[in-house]
Amino acid sequence: MTHPVPIPSAGGDTTLAARSQRAVWHPCTRLRPDAAANEPPLAIASGDGPWLIDTDGKRYFDAISSWWVNLFGHANPSINAALVQQLQTLEHVMLAGCTHAPAVELAERLSALTQGALGNAFYASDGASAVEIALKMSFHFWRNTGLTAKREFVCLRHGYHGETVGALAVTDVEIFRDAYDPLTRRAHVVMSPDARQARADESAADVAARALGELEALLRERAGQIAALIVEPLVQGAAGMAMYDPSYLEGARALCDRYRVHLIADEIAVGCGRTGTFFAWEQARGGAAVPAHAWPDFLCLSKGITGGYLPLSIVLSRPEIQHAFVADDVARSFLHSHSYTGNPLACRAALATLDLFESDHVLARNAERARWLGDAMAGIAADPRVTHVRQRGMIWAADIDAAAAGADFAARFHLAARERGVLVRPIGHTLYVMPPYVFDAALANWLGEQLRDTLHAVLAHPHPHPQQEARHAA
Ligand SMILES: *Cc1c(COP(=O)(O)O)cnc(C)c1O
């Protein structure tokens, strides 16, 4: 071994942020050799509704819901109360050979939200593990059905499905994937329906039709080897909030039916009301009710399902999926498990989250909040350096002209917004907000003003492009 390299951070500094830099290996963060280049993490002491409060008492509006997980604010009184009660009843028990009320009730309620089209709730802890479960189940289903050649997957250009080795295989975001390419079984990547690709005479629906054409060409060729297509319905989050026409979903469902390929809907980010409906898939038919046969074969949920409190993920599937696993033969069984599968505290937080959706009529009230959000961003939308302004429910995004943005736009915007009391992390040149569902018109307007001022300040001092910036730099 060579000499250990000291971790670059301010040596004698005893602030929480500096101690964190020495003791914690932070996710999705570069460790630069120049200590001064390593921005200390924001040390958060507490949370209060949409606000995060740092160790100096400064408040930040959590405009991206703490990486898209928080729904009803931090330290939400009703989720807190439900968790305290669960904590005093049962903190955890294994879910193989045992069961408990929170896991059963949550499974029943999620199935009911699909009108029974999906069920068989399979629990895990993180989004990536839910994706791995769906991939394994799909492959294993075909094997149990005698179609052992079906072992390939299809994903969309710039799709993101998590960062474990299996999930990376269906993830097309270079900065997360490229280093590990030798470890993964790369999926087929087909055209994304991202509406920003529209040519002069094309609508978003035309782009979706073009993308479906490419998908069909692949399926016609290789459906015998393909187990499943995986998509992020309506919004490709990590691609930079790429939004697309809902007709793609119905079209993809029809193609998957025709060519006998499973469809996996990754609703880890877009589920739980972010796009306006509880499941994004509910918009697949342009607002008309989705009949049972038109749901995906698998639907993955995580992130917001616990209100942003605890790690929990769930894979729902169609009834016929589970039928293929009914056998005495152990090799035909789905023996996958995680130690914390179906943790009662996490399930209880999810039940409290579903309770809030019902008691507070959240989806109906979010329609109004979505309007406030769009109106509040009008000042940014009107800026000539801003293009592709888009919104789907509670997700608003726009692209900043690359030349105007300059180098390191995302990092510079993040820091400048922090000064103004807003926590945001642009993706490349895409500025987006995805706030928790706890703001009124006045707070939305305040947010819009802070972001507009931040944008003006950041664009007034652009950094020249030293080299080409990674498109998806987080
Ligand atoms: C965040 C995310 C994942 C991965 O979830 P983790 O809990 O971070 O593993 C997968 N798919 C999508 C669409 C996501 O946004």
XYZ file of C-alpha atoms and ligand atoms in Angstrom:
489
model
C 0.000 0.000 0.000
C 1.092 3.548 -0.690
C 0.960 6.297 1.906
C -2.572 7.067 3.021
C -3.631 10.347 1.432
C -5.114 12.712 4.024
C -8.762 13.397 3.304
C -8.854 16.942 2.008
C -10.723 19.023 4.562
C -9.934 21.864 6.883
C -7.644 20.170 9.458
C -8.349 21.571 12.932
C -11.882 22.712 12.174
C -14.304 21.240 14.717
C -17.553 22.344 13.101
C -20.024 19.575 12.315
C -19.451 20.158 8.607
C -15.669 19.699 8.898
C -16.009 16.654 11.171
C -18.410 15.243 8.613
C -15.879 15.732 5.829
C -13.362 13.752 7.883
C -15.669 10.990 9.137
C -18.424 10.558 6.554
C -17.976 9.521 2.929
C -20.685 11.672 1.364
C -22.785 10.308 -1.507
C -22.616 11.718 -5.014
C -19.771 14.047 -4.003
C -16.338 14.610 -5.485
C -13.300 14.480 -3.171
C -10.991 17.009 -4.735
C -7.291 17.032 -3.875
C -7.478 20.772 -3.245
C -9.174 20.957 0.182
C -10.479 24.453 -0.528
C -12.416 23.089 -3.512
C -14.428 20.742 -1.298
C -17.467 22.721 -0.276
C -18.380 21.776 3.325
C -21.800 20.099 3.623
C -24.661 22.136 5.007
C -24.975 21.012 8.637
C -28.681 20.655 9.357
C -29.833 20.711 12.967
C -33.593 20.362 12.537
C -36.526 20.478 10.177
C -39.840 22.281 10.354
C -42.385 21.851 7.559
C -40.768 22.851 4.259
C -37.832 24.390 6.141
C -34.447 22.977 7.094
C -32.578 24.787 9.850
C -28.790 24.679 10.005
C -26.588 24.595 13.089
C -26.331 28.412 12.953
C -30.117 28.773 12.955
C -30.395 29.802 9.297
C -33.507 28.500 7.495
C -33.611 26.986 4.009
C -36.707 26.191 1.953
C -36.355 22.537 0.905
C -37.296 23.144 -2.745
C -36.277 19.653 -3.891
C -37.878 17.735 -1.017
C -34.517 16.403 0.218
C -33.776 14.487 -2.997
C -37.430 14.013 -3.922
C -38.476 12.103 -0.796
C -40.295 14.556 1.452
C -44.030 15.063 0.852
C -45.580 16.742 3.883
C -42.720 18.688 5.390
C -40.106 17.836 7.979
C -41.160 16.827 11.498
C -44.742 16.413 10.335
C -46.916 16.116 13.481
C -49.195 13.338 12.253
C -46.438 11.147 10.804
C -44.442 11.732 13.996
C -47.385 10.649 16.147
C -47.979 7.496 14.088
C -44.304 6.579 14.339
C -44.136 7.144 18.100
C -47.093 4.831 18.539
C -45.586 2.181 16.265
C -42.248 2.509 18.069
C -43.926 1.621 21.333
C -45.695 -1.365 19.770
C -43.332 -3.155 17.394
C -40.141 -1.754 15.906
C -39.214 -4.674 13.663
C -39.783 -8.315 12.916
C -38.643 -10.392 9.963
C -41.198 -10.768 7.184
C -40.287 -14.330 6.176
C -42.550 -16.605 8.192
C -43.923 -13.653 10.194
C -46.163 -10.767 9.357
C -47.528 -7.622 10.997
C -50.407 -5.207 10.567
C -48.526 -2.286 8.970
C -47.121 -4.460 6.140
C -50.514 -6.053 5.459
C -52.510 -2.824 5.614
C -50.056 -0.977 3.389
C -50.100 -3.782 0.801
C -53.913 -3.762 0.795
C -54.168 -0.001 0.479
C -51.631 0.291 -2.328
C -53.411 -2.437 -4.275
C -56.710 -0.614 -3.747
C -55.140 2.550 -5.207
C -54.724 0.565 -8.453
C -58.322 -0.711 -8.165
C -56.817 -4.143 -7.577
C -54.991 -4.206 -10.927
C -51.703 -4.622 -9.053
C -50.902 -6.314 -5.741
C -48.452 -8.874 -4.323
C -46.582 -6.075 -2.534
C -42.932 -7.122 -2.278
C -41.011 -4.977 0.185
C -37.424 -3.730 0.166
C -35.649 -0.665 1.488
C -34.294 1.460 -1.338
C -35.363 2.372 -4.819
C -32.471 0.535 -6.409
C -33.371 -2.700 -4.622
C -36.982 -2.397 -5.828
C -35.665 -2.083 -9.388
C -33.453 -5.144 -8.913
C -36.437 -7.094 -7.582
C -38.583 -6.166 -10.572
C -35.781 -7.157 -12.994
C -35.202 -10.475 -11.217
C -38.919 -11.248 -10.970
C -39.438 -10.535 -14.649
C -36.549 -12.770 -15.730
C -37.609 -15.494 -13.281
C -41.235 -15.301 -14.466
C -40.163 -16.043 -18.045
C -37.868 -18.822 -16.876
C -40.703 -20.400 -14.900
C -42.866 -20.108 -18.011
C -40.289 -21.970 -20.106
C -39.012 -18.886 -21.965
C -35.458 -19.065 -20.652
C -34.018 -16.977 -23.502
C -35.784 -13.856 -22.220
C -33.005 -12.355 -20.146
C -32.370 -8.910 -21.671
C -33.821 -5.559 -20.646
C -34.675 -2.316 -22.400
C -34.417 1.171 -20.915
C -34.830 4.693 -22.237
C -32.008 7.045 -23.231
C -30.934 8.988 -20.107
C -33.178 6.828 -17.919
C -32.193 6.463 -14.275
C -33.124 3.506 -12.103
C -30.621 3.505 -9.247
C -26.970 2.741 -8.704
C -26.509 -0.824 -7.520
C -24.843 -2.987 -10.150
C -28.084 -4.463 -11.473
C -29.929 -1.143 -11.524
C -26.972 0.544 -13.264
C -27.405 -1.880 -16.156
C -30.732 -0.198 -16.967
C -29.460 3.312 -16.144
C -28.257 5.489 -19.014
C -26.652 8.366 -17.144
C -22.972 8.376 -18.076
C -21.501 9.881 -14.900
C -23.125 7.237 -12.721
C -22.619 4.312 -15.079
C -19.470 4.587 -17.138
C -16.915 3.672 -14.459
C -18.779 0.440 -13.706
C -19.526 -0.590 -17.265
C -17.288 -3.668 -17.040
C -19.463 -4.921 -14.157
C -22.867 -4.501 -15.733
C -24.925 -6.349 -18.309
C -25.870 -3.323 -20.382
C -29.503 -3.088 -21.381
C -30.754 -2.052 -24.815
C -31.164 1.731 -24.792
C -33.982 3.127 -26.936
C -35.000 6.679 -27.777
C -36.515 8.661 -24.936
C -39.822 10.419 -25.636
C -38.313 13.582 -24.020
C -40.425 16.351 -25.583
C -37.419 18.683 -25.851
C -36.390 16.707 -28.933
C -39.376 18.037 -30.910
C -38.441 19.272 -34.373
C -39.950 22.504 -35.652
C -43.134 20.840 -36.893
C -43.485 18.255 -34.125
C -45.679 18.100 -31.023
C -44.739 16.218 -27.832
C -47.090 13.444 -28.996
C -45.171 13.246 -32.296
C -41.910 12.783 -30.391
C -43.572 10.030 -28.333
C -44.731 8.335 -31.551
C -41.202 8.519 -32.951
C -39.803 6.969 -29.766
C -42.429 4.198 -29.926
C -41.336 3.484 -33.489
C -37.793 2.853 -32.289
C -39.023 0.665 -29.438
C -41.113 -1.397 -31.830
C -38.182 -1.890 -34.193
C -36.151 -3.369 -31.332
C -38.984 -5.564 -30.051
C -39.744 -6.881 -33.535
C -36.118 -7.964 -33.758
C -35.380 -9.268 -30.271
C -38.545 -9.789 -28.217
C -37.643 -13.472 -27.888
C -34.621 -12.440 -25.801
C -36.173 -9.465 -23.983
C -37.746 -9.853 -20.536
C -38.879 -6.308 -19.812
C -38.910 -2.632 -20.690
C -38.344 -0.262 -17.753
C -39.520 3.360 -17.849
C -39.896 6.358 -15.560
C -43.499 7.367 -16.351
C -43.990 10.989 -17.560
C -40.822 12.501 -16.055
C -37.232 11.233 -16.333
C -35.933 12.770 -13.129
C -32.164 12.335 -13.141
C -32.035 13.088 -16.884
C -32.910 16.655 -15.843
C -36.680 16.429 -15.340
C -37.205 15.405 -18.964
C -40.971 15.381 -19.498
C -42.912 13.576 -22.178
C -46.333 13.021 -23.617
C -48.510 10.487 -21.737
C -49.396 8.769 -25.019
C -45.974 7.111 -24.820
C -47.129 5.064 -21.837
C -50.222 3.694 -23.530
C -48.214 2.999 -26.676
C -45.435 1.229 -24.785
C -48.015 -0.872 -22.943
C -49.572 -1.944 -26.241
C -46.181 -2.858 -27.741
C -45.179 -4.836 -24.651
C -48.456 -6.764 -24.899
C -48.009 -7.426 -28.602
C -44.417 -8.682 -28.245
C -44.844 -10.436 -24.855
C -42.443 -8.242 -22.929
C -43.030 -7.057 -19.351
C -43.419 -3.365 -18.622
C -41.828 -2.080 -15.408
C -42.986 1.361 -14.270
C -40.355 2.930 -12.022
C -42.489 5.355 -10.007
C -39.843 5.772 -7.329
C -39.605 9.515 -8.047
C -42.858 10.241 -9.897
C -45.217 8.288 -7.614
C -47.055 9.650 -4.573
C -48.662 12.616 -6.314
C -45.614 14.341 -7.794
C -47.117 14.425 -11.288
C -50.619 15.365 -10.145
C -52.103 11.868 -9.782
C -51.084 9.411 -7.063
C -49.414 7.166 -9.633
C -48.058 8.860 -12.757
C -49.364 5.842 -14.686
C -52.938 7.008 -13.991
C -52.354 9.625 -16.722
C -51.479 6.995 -19.342
C -54.882 7.386 -20.977
C -54.996 11.168 -20.941
C -57.096 11.308 -17.782
C -59.497 8.453 -18.575
C -59.599 5.620 -16.031
C -56.925 2.997 -16.642
C -58.498 -0.460 -17.059
C -56.821 -3.326 -15.196
C -55.106 -4.703 -18.314
C -53.509 -1.317 -19.111
C -51.478 -1.040 -15.895
C -47.786 -1.975 -15.992
C -46.740 -5.523 -15.053
C -44.547 -4.174 -12.250
C -44.664 -0.857 -10.433
C -41.804 0.269 -8.152
C -42.422 2.774 -5.379
C -40.055 4.328 -2.850
C -38.853 7.860 -1.981
C -42.101 9.695 -1.060
C -44.062 6.665 0.085
C -42.951 7.126 3.729
C -43.383 10.885 3.461
C -39.596 11.033 3.256
C -39.114 9.562 6.718
C -37.665 6.083 6.365
C -36.172 3.877 3.667
C -38.882 1.698 2.160
C -39.545 0.435 -1.326
C -42.283 -1.709 -2.761
C -42.732 -3.673 -5.958
C -46.361 -4.198 -6.954
C -47.135 -6.655 -9.723
C -50.042 -8.100 -11.658
C -51.721 -11.198 -10.229
C -50.510 -13.443 -13.075
C -46.891 -12.650 -12.237
C -47.167 -14.344 -8.874
C -49.039 -17.325 -10.359
C -45.877 -18.317 -12.250
C -44.064 -18.709 -8.911
C -46.589 -21.093 -7.373
C -44.739 -24.433 -7.273
C -43.338 -27.037 -4.882
C -39.991 -26.742 -6.636
C -37.761 -24.347 -4.719
C -36.004 -23.278 -7.936
C -39.268 -21.766 -9.135
C -39.675 -19.665 -5.975
C -38.661 -16.045 -5.559
C -36.235 -16.399 -2.645
C -35.081 -12.776 -2.634
C -34.979 -10.986 0.727
C -33.485 -8.075 2.632
C -33.026 -8.045 6.416
C -35.295 -5.046 6.905
C -37.944 -6.161 4.401
C -41.270 -4.578 5.348
C -39.948 -2.812 8.434
C -42.988 -1.919 10.590
C -41.838 1.633 11.327
C -41.322 2.367 7.634
C -44.696 0.788 6.756
C -46.383 2.802 9.508
C -44.880 6.032 8.149
C -46.261 5.051 4.734
C -49.724 4.416 6.192
C -49.644 7.815 7.923
C -48.640 9.314 4.561
C -51.612 7.659 2.812
C -53.871 8.881 5.637
C -52.749 12.447 4.945
C -53.519 12.069 1.240
C -57.095 11.133 2.205
C -57.818 13.429 5.138
C -56.289 16.544 3.551
C -57.580 15.934 -0.009
C -53.987 16.386 -1.089
C -54.325 15.586 -4.789
C -57.207 18.050 -5.231
C -55.417 20.763 -3.286
C -52.167 20.133 -5.136
C -53.846 21.132 -8.392
C -54.052 24.628 -6.923
C -50.521 24.452 -5.494
C -49.223 23.425 -8.913
C -50.786 26.579 -10.384
C -49.188 28.735 -7.675
C -45.863 27.115 -8.426
C -46.129 27.744 -12.173
C -47.225 31.344 -11.615
C -44.398 31.955 -9.151
C -41.825 30.809 -11.728
C -43.164 33.111 -14.450
C -40.341 35.608 -13.846
C -37.735 32.937 -14.600
C -39.756 31.525 -17.496
C -39.785 34.953 -19.160
C -35.987 35.271 -19.122
C -34.630 35.026 -22.682
C -31.789 32.793 -21.459
C -34.325 30.212 -20.271
C -35.789 27.530 -22.573
C -38.009 24.444 -22.402
C -40.044 25.675 -19.440
C -42.109 22.689 -18.367
C -44.266 21.471 -15.523
C -46.015 18.230 -14.659
C -48.009 18.541 -11.451
C -45.673 19.456 -8.610
C -42.497 19.297 -10.703
C -41.383 22.484 -12.474
C -38.225 22.676 -14.613
C -36.503 24.836 -17.205
C -33.191 24.752 -19.063
C -30.679 27.585 -18.894
C -28.894 28.396 -22.141
C -25.534 26.611 -21.910
C -23.443 29.579 -23.035
C -25.157 31.901 -20.554
C -24.904 29.355 -17.736
C -21.154 28.900 -18.111
C -19.119 26.263 -16.309
C -20.178 24.720 -13.001
C -23.613 26.315 -13.246
C -25.290 23.751 -10.993
C -22.784 24.111 -8.166
C -22.698 27.901 -8.383
C -26.494 28.138 -8.464
C -26.783 25.786 -5.494
C -24.458 27.941 -3.372
C -26.009 31.240 -4.447
C -29.513 29.954 -3.663
C -28.344 28.781 -0.252
C -27.376 32.394 0.494
C -31.004 33.316 -0.204
C -32.426 30.561 1.988
C -33.340 28.028 -0.695
C -32.010 24.484 -1.059
C -31.883 23.474 -4.740
C -29.494 21.366 -6.823
C -29.810 22.003 -10.548
C -28.955 19.061 -12.820
C -26.478 20.279 -15.424
C -28.161 23.336 -16.927
C -31.621 22.327 -15.773
C -33.090 24.298 -12.917
C -35.987 22.507 -11.256
C -38.098 22.582 -8.129
C -40.072 19.744 -6.562
C -41.202 21.132 -3.201
C -43.046 19.324 -0.421
C -46.824 19.752 -0.549
C -46.878 22.299 2.282
C -46.744 25.778 0.778
C -49.237 28.505 0.011
C -49.292 31.087 -2.785
C -47.232 33.583 -0.783
C -44.474 31.067 -0.082
C -44.469 29.956 -3.726
C -44.034 33.581 -4.789
C -41.227 34.058 -2.302
C -39.510 30.963 -3.725
C -39.943 32.247 -7.285
C -38.401 35.594 -6.338
C -35.413 34.024 -4.605
C -34.729 31.748 -7.561
C -35.111 34.572 -10.071
C -32.681 36.752 -8.084
C -30.299 33.816 -7.773
C -30.439 33.220 -11.512
C -29.712 36.860 -12.289
C -26.798 36.878 -9.866
C -25.312 33.624 -11.195
C -25.708 34.582 -14.856
C -24.207 38.017 -14.205
C -20.894 36.321 -13.398
C -20.642 33.317 -15.668
C -17.612 31.088 -15.394
C -15.982 30.363 -18.733
C -16.184 26.753 -19.884
C -12.734 25.276 -19.183
C -13.720 21.987 -20.776
C -16.988 20.413 -21.631
C -19.057 20.019 -18.499
C -20.609 16.668 -17.704
C -24.193 17.014 -18.870
C -25.634 15.333 -15.830
C -23.261 16.648 -13.181
C -25.327 16.507 -10.024
C -34.054 7.724 -6.830
C -34.469 6.805 -7.897
C -34.105 5.447 -7.873
C -33.192 4.853 -6.830
O -33.717 4.954 -5.548
P -32.693 4.844 -4.299
O -33.568 4.802 -3.109
O -31.865 6.098 -4.379
O -31.887 3.614 -4.506
C -34.573 4.637 -8.878
N -35.350 5.115 -9.854
C -35.713 6.406 -9.914
C -36.608 6.868 -11.014
C -35.266 7.300 -8.955
O -35.576 8.600 -9.046
